[in-house]
């Protein structure tokens, strides 16, 4: 069984959406991904929660792609703003304020690229750690 890397990335995004109880599971035998959430009406297997063949796909926080990623980016690209970013992260709406800051510094595209590459690498690492065969060109 080989899974498309983009499908796993999408499932991680879904699990991270914060829209209700969003979860995603990978069937390690077939490669099918099952989405569970308030807006999802797809049927799920009866044994989803009872069988070892299903692996819950992590969200971004579990992969250190939340605040830790923001701090790494800030430390690498704009260390002089590190205290400001730490303050932002302590308050609600931090991501919006971060994007405003990065936009004013003309670093918003660099952030999106950094975030995309970090998600791809974290997805690859997760697949390898869980013995999931993946391909980026299925």
PDB file of C-alpha atoms in Angstrom:
ATOM      1  CA  UNK A   1       0.000   0.000   0.000  1.00  0.00           C
ATOM      2  CA  UNK A   2       1.339   3.402  -1.007  1.00  0.00           C
ATOM      3  CA  UNK A   3      -0.320   6.673  -0.054  1.00  0.00           C
ATOM      4  CA  UNK A   4      -0.042   9.950  -1.888  1.00  0.00           C
ATOM      5  CA  UNK A   5       1.890  12.420   0.277  1.00  0.00           C
ATOM      6  CA  UNK A   6      -0.463  15.260  -0.686  1.00  0.00           C
ATOM      7  CA  UNK A   7      -3.403  13.231   0.663  1.00  0.00           C
ATOM      8  CA  UNK A   8      -1.706  12.865   4.040  1.00  0.00           C
ATOM      9  CA  UNK A   9      -0.883  16.596   4.077  1.00  0.00           C
ATOM     10  CA  UNK A  10      -4.526  17.406   3.322  1.00  0.00           C
ATOM     11  CA  UNK A  11      -5.631  15.102   6.161  1.00  0.00           C
ATOM     12  CA  UNK A  12      -3.249  16.882   8.548  1.00  0.00           C
ATOM     13  CA  UNK A  13      -4.727  20.227   7.463  1.00  0.00           C
ATOM     14  CA  UNK A  14      -8.232  18.849   8.024  1.00  0.00           C
ATOM     15  CA  UNK A  15      -7.346  17.526  11.483  1.00  0.00           C
ATOM     16  CA  UNK A  16      -5.873  20.951  12.297  1.00  0.00           C
ATOM     17  CA  UNK A  17      -8.830  22.983  11.037  1.00  0.00           C
ATOM     18  CA  UNK A  18     -10.345  23.609  14.461  1.00  0.00           C
ATOM     19  CA  UNK A  19     -13.840  23.217  13.025  1.00  0.00           C
ATOM     20  CA  UNK A  20     -15.474  21.091  15.677  1.00  0.00           C
ATOM     21  CA  UNK A  21     -14.003  17.681  16.310  1.00  0.00           C
ATOM     22  CA  UNK A  22     -12.096  17.175  13.072  1.00  0.00           C
ATOM     23  CA  UNK A  23     -10.179  13.914  12.830  1.00  0.00           C
ATOM     24  CA  UNK A  24      -8.682  11.881  10.023  1.00  0.00           C
ATOM     25  CA  UNK A  25      -7.712   8.207   9.963  1.00  0.00           C
ATOM     26  CA  UNK A  26      -5.573   6.235   7.537  1.00  0.00           C
ATOM     27  CA  UNK A  27      -6.464   2.650   6.695  1.00  0.00           C
ATOM     28  CA  UNK A  28      -2.979   1.139   6.681  1.00  0.00           C
ATOM     29  CA  UNK A  29      -4.127  -1.780   4.536  1.00  0.00           C
ATOM     30  CA  UNK A  30      -5.968   0.017   1.731  1.00  0.00           C
ATOM     31  CA  UNK A  31      -4.541   3.546   1.984  1.00  0.00           C
ATOM     32  CA  UNK A  32      -8.023   5.053   2.286  1.00  0.00           C
ATOM     33  CA  UNK A  33      -8.363   8.134   4.471  1.00  0.00           C
ATOM     34  CA  UNK A  34     -11.499   8.665   6.527  1.00  0.00           C
ATOM     35  CA  UNK A  35     -12.530  12.129   7.676  1.00  0.00           C
ATOM     36  CA  UNK A  36     -14.652  12.688  10.748  1.00  0.00           C
ATOM     37  CA  UNK A  37     -16.097  16.076  11.566  1.00  0.00           C
ATOM     38  CA  UNK A  38     -19.207  18.179  11.924  1.00  0.00           C
ATOM     39  CA  UNK A  39     -19.446  18.954   8.203  1.00  0.00           C
ATOM     40  CA  UNK A  40     -18.507  15.461   6.981  1.00  0.00           C
ATOM     41  CA  UNK A  41     -21.286  13.143   5.889  1.00  0.00           C
ATOM     42  CA  UNK A  42     -19.147  10.299   4.519  1.00  0.00           C
ATOM     43  CA  UNK A  43     -19.702   6.871   6.077  1.00  0.00           C
ATOM     44  CA  UNK A  44     -16.910   5.462   8.214  1.00  0.00           C
ATOM     45  CA  UNK A  45     -16.021   1.810   8.752  1.00  0.00           C
ATOM     46  CA  UNK A  46     -17.768   0.095  11.645  1.00  0.00           C
ATOM     47  CA  UNK A  47     -14.432  -1.011  13.088  1.00  0.00           C
ATOM     48  CA  UNK A  48     -12.663   2.377  12.820  1.00  0.00           C
ATOM     49  CA  UNK A  49     -12.180   2.744  16.562  1.00  0.00           C
ATOM     50  CA  UNK A  50     -11.654  -0.955  17.272  1.00  0.00           C
ATOM     51  CA  UNK A  51      -9.135  -2.097  14.675  1.00  0.00           C
ATOM     52  CA  UNK A  52      -5.376  -1.623  14.713  1.00  0.00           C
ATOM     53  CA  UNK A  53      -5.362  -1.170  10.943  1.00  0.00           C
ATOM     54  CA  UNK A  54      -6.472   2.475  11.305  1.00  0.00           C
ATOM     55  CA  UNK A  55      -3.949   5.113  12.232  1.00  0.00           C
ATOM     56  CA  UNK A  56      -5.075   8.526  13.434  1.00  0.00           C
ATOM     57  CA  UNK A  57      -3.453  11.285  11.424  1.00  0.00           C
ATOM     58  CA  UNK A  58      -1.948  13.980  13.664  1.00  0.00           C
ATOM     59  CA  UNK A  59      -2.783  17.648  13.635  1.00  0.00           C
ATOM     60  CA  UNK A  60      -0.184  20.380  13.161  1.00  0.00           C
ATOM     61  CA  UNK A  61       0.331  20.923  16.888  1.00  0.00           C
ATOM     62  CA  UNK A  62       1.313  17.283  17.323  1.00  0.00           C
ATOM     63  CA  UNK A  63       3.898  17.772  14.571  1.00  0.00           C
ATOM     64  CA  UNK A  64       5.288  21.012  16.093  1.00  0.00           C
ATOM     65  CA  UNK A  65       3.921  23.059  13.205  1.00  0.00           C
ATOM     66  CA  UNK A  66       2.153  25.636  15.323  1.00  0.00           C
ATOM     67  CA  UNK A  67       3.837  28.079  17.670  1.00  0.00           C
ATOM     68  CA  UNK A  68       7.146  26.231  17.529  1.00  0.00           C
ATOM     69  CA  UNK A  69       7.317  26.718  13.776  1.00  0.00           C
ATOM     70  CA  UNK A  70       6.546  30.422  14.110  1.00  0.00           C
ATOM     71  CA  UNK A  71       9.339  30.794  16.666  1.00  0.00           C
ATOM     72  CA  UNK A  72      11.821  28.915  14.446  1.00  0.00           C
ATOM     73  CA  UNK A  73      10.956  31.105  11.456  1.00  0.00           C
ATOM     74  CA  UNK A  74      11.220  34.277  13.505  1.00  0.00           C
ATOM     75  CA  UNK A  75      14.532  33.203  15.028  1.00  0.00           C
ATOM     76  CA  UNK A  76      15.981  32.465  11.596  1.00  0.00           C
ATOM     77  CA  UNK A  77      14.569  35.342   9.549  1.00  0.00           C
ATOM     78  CA  UNK A  78      13.821  38.229  11.908  1.00  0.00           C
ATOM     79  CA  UNK A  79      15.409  37.565  15.301  1.00  0.00           C
ATOM     80  CA  UNK A  80      15.098  41.244  16.187  1.00  0.00           C
ATOM     81  CA  UNK A  81      11.291  40.717  16.312  1.00  0.00           C
ATOM     82  CA  UNK A  82      11.367  37.608  18.481  1.00  0.00           C
ATOM     83  CA  UNK A  83      10.051  39.330  21.630  1.00  0.00           C
ATOM     84  CA  UNK A  84       7.214  40.897  19.629  1.00  0.00           C
ATOM     85  CA  UNK A  85       6.253  37.519  18.170  1.00  0.00           C
ATOM     86  CA  UNK A  86       6.347  35.860  21.607  1.00  0.00           C
ATOM     87  CA  UNK A  87       3.951  38.551  22.832  1.00  0.00           C
ATOM     88  CA  UNK A  88       1.659  37.968  19.840  1.00  0.00           C
ATOM     89  CA  UNK A  89       1.532  34.240  20.509  1.00  0.00           C
ATOM     90  CA  UNK A  90       0.240  34.794  24.041  1.00  0.00           C
ATOM     91  CA  UNK A  91      -2.945  36.447  22.765  1.00  0.00           C
ATOM     92  CA  UNK A  92      -5.926  35.446  20.715  1.00  0.00           C
ATOM     93  CA  UNK A  93      -5.645  36.271  17.006  1.00  0.00           C
ATOM     94  CA  UNK A  94      -1.886  35.711  16.978  1.00  0.00           C
ATOM     95  CA  UNK A  95      -1.746  34.233  13.480  1.00  0.00           C
ATOM     96  CA  UNK A  96      -3.540  37.225  11.972  1.00  0.00           C
ATOM     97  CA  UNK A  97      -1.207  39.664  13.728  1.00  0.00           C
ATOM     98  CA  UNK A  98       1.796  37.583  12.645  1.00  0.00           C
ATOM     99  CA  UNK A  99       0.679  37.787   9.023  1.00  0.00           C
ATOM    100  CA  UNK A 100       0.283  41.552   9.381  1.00  0.00           C
ATOM    101  CA  UNK A 101       3.811  41.850  10.779  1.00  0.00           C
ATOM    102  CA  UNK A 102       5.309  39.630   8.099  1.00  0.00           C
ATOM    103  CA  UNK A 103       3.410  41.506   5.404  1.00  0.00           C
ATOM    104  CA  UNK A 104       4.810  44.815   6.642  1.00  0.00           C
ATOM    105  CA  UNK A 105       8.305  43.308   6.484  1.00  0.00           C
ATOM    106  CA  UNK A 106       7.645  41.794   3.033  1.00  0.00           C
ATOM    107  CA  UNK A 107       8.190  38.296   4.438  1.00  0.00           C
ATOM    108  CA  UNK A 108       4.712  36.846   4.049  1.00  0.00           C
ATOM    109  CA  UNK A 109       5.597  34.790   0.954  1.00  0.00           C
ATOM    110  CA  UNK A 110       8.745  33.556   2.694  1.00  0.00           C
ATOM    111  CA  UNK A 111       6.588  32.454   5.657  1.00  0.00           C
ATOM    112  CA  UNK A 112       4.149  30.554   3.436  1.00  0.00           C
ATOM    113  CA  UNK A 113       7.028  28.779   1.702  1.00  0.00           C
ATOM    114  CA  UNK A 114       8.669  27.952   5.043  1.00  0.00           C
ATOM    115  CA  UNK A 115       5.381  26.660   6.453  1.00  0.00           C
ATOM    116  CA  UNK A 116       4.689  24.546   3.338  1.00  0.00           C
ATOM    117  CA  UNK A 117       8.151  22.972   3.401  1.00  0.00           C
ATOM    118  CA  UNK A 118       7.877  22.269   7.132  1.00  0.00           C
ATOM    119  CA  UNK A 119       4.509  20.540   6.631  1.00  0.00           C
ATOM    120  CA  UNK A 120       5.915  18.413   3.815  1.00  0.00           C
ATOM    121  CA  UNK A 121       8.950  17.373   5.890  1.00  0.00           C
ATOM    122  CA  UNK A 122       6.831  16.653   8.975  1.00  0.00           C
ATOM    123  CA  UNK A 123       4.485  14.551   6.830  1.00  0.00           C
ATOM    124  CA  UNK A 124       7.398  12.570   5.412  1.00  0.00           C
ATOM    125  CA  UNK A 125       8.836  12.056   8.902  1.00  0.00           C
ATOM    126  CA  UNK A 126       5.450  10.919  10.249  1.00  0.00           C
ATOM    127  CA  UNK A 127       4.994   8.466   7.378  1.00  0.00           C
ATOM    128  CA  UNK A 128       8.466   7.019   7.919  1.00  0.00           C
ATOM    129  CA  UNK A 129       7.946   6.728  11.683  1.00  0.00           C
ATOM    130  CA  UNK A 130       4.710   4.828  11.058  1.00  0.00           C
ATOM    131  CA  UNK A 131       6.044   2.649   8.227  1.00  0.00           C
ATOM    132  CA  UNK A 132       3.696   4.238   5.693  1.00  0.00           C
ATOM    133  CA  UNK A 133       4.887   3.968   2.091  1.00  0.00           C
ATOM    134  CA  UNK A 134       4.294   7.239   0.316  1.00  0.00           C
ATOM    135  CA  UNK A 135       4.783   8.811  -3.046  1.00  0.00           C
ATOM    136  CA  UNK A 136       4.486  12.361  -4.252  1.00  0.00           C
ATOM    137  CA  UNK A 137       3.503  11.292  -7.776  1.00  0.00           C
ATOM    138  CA  UNK A 138       0.772   8.668  -7.490  1.00  0.00           C
TER     139      UNK A 138
END
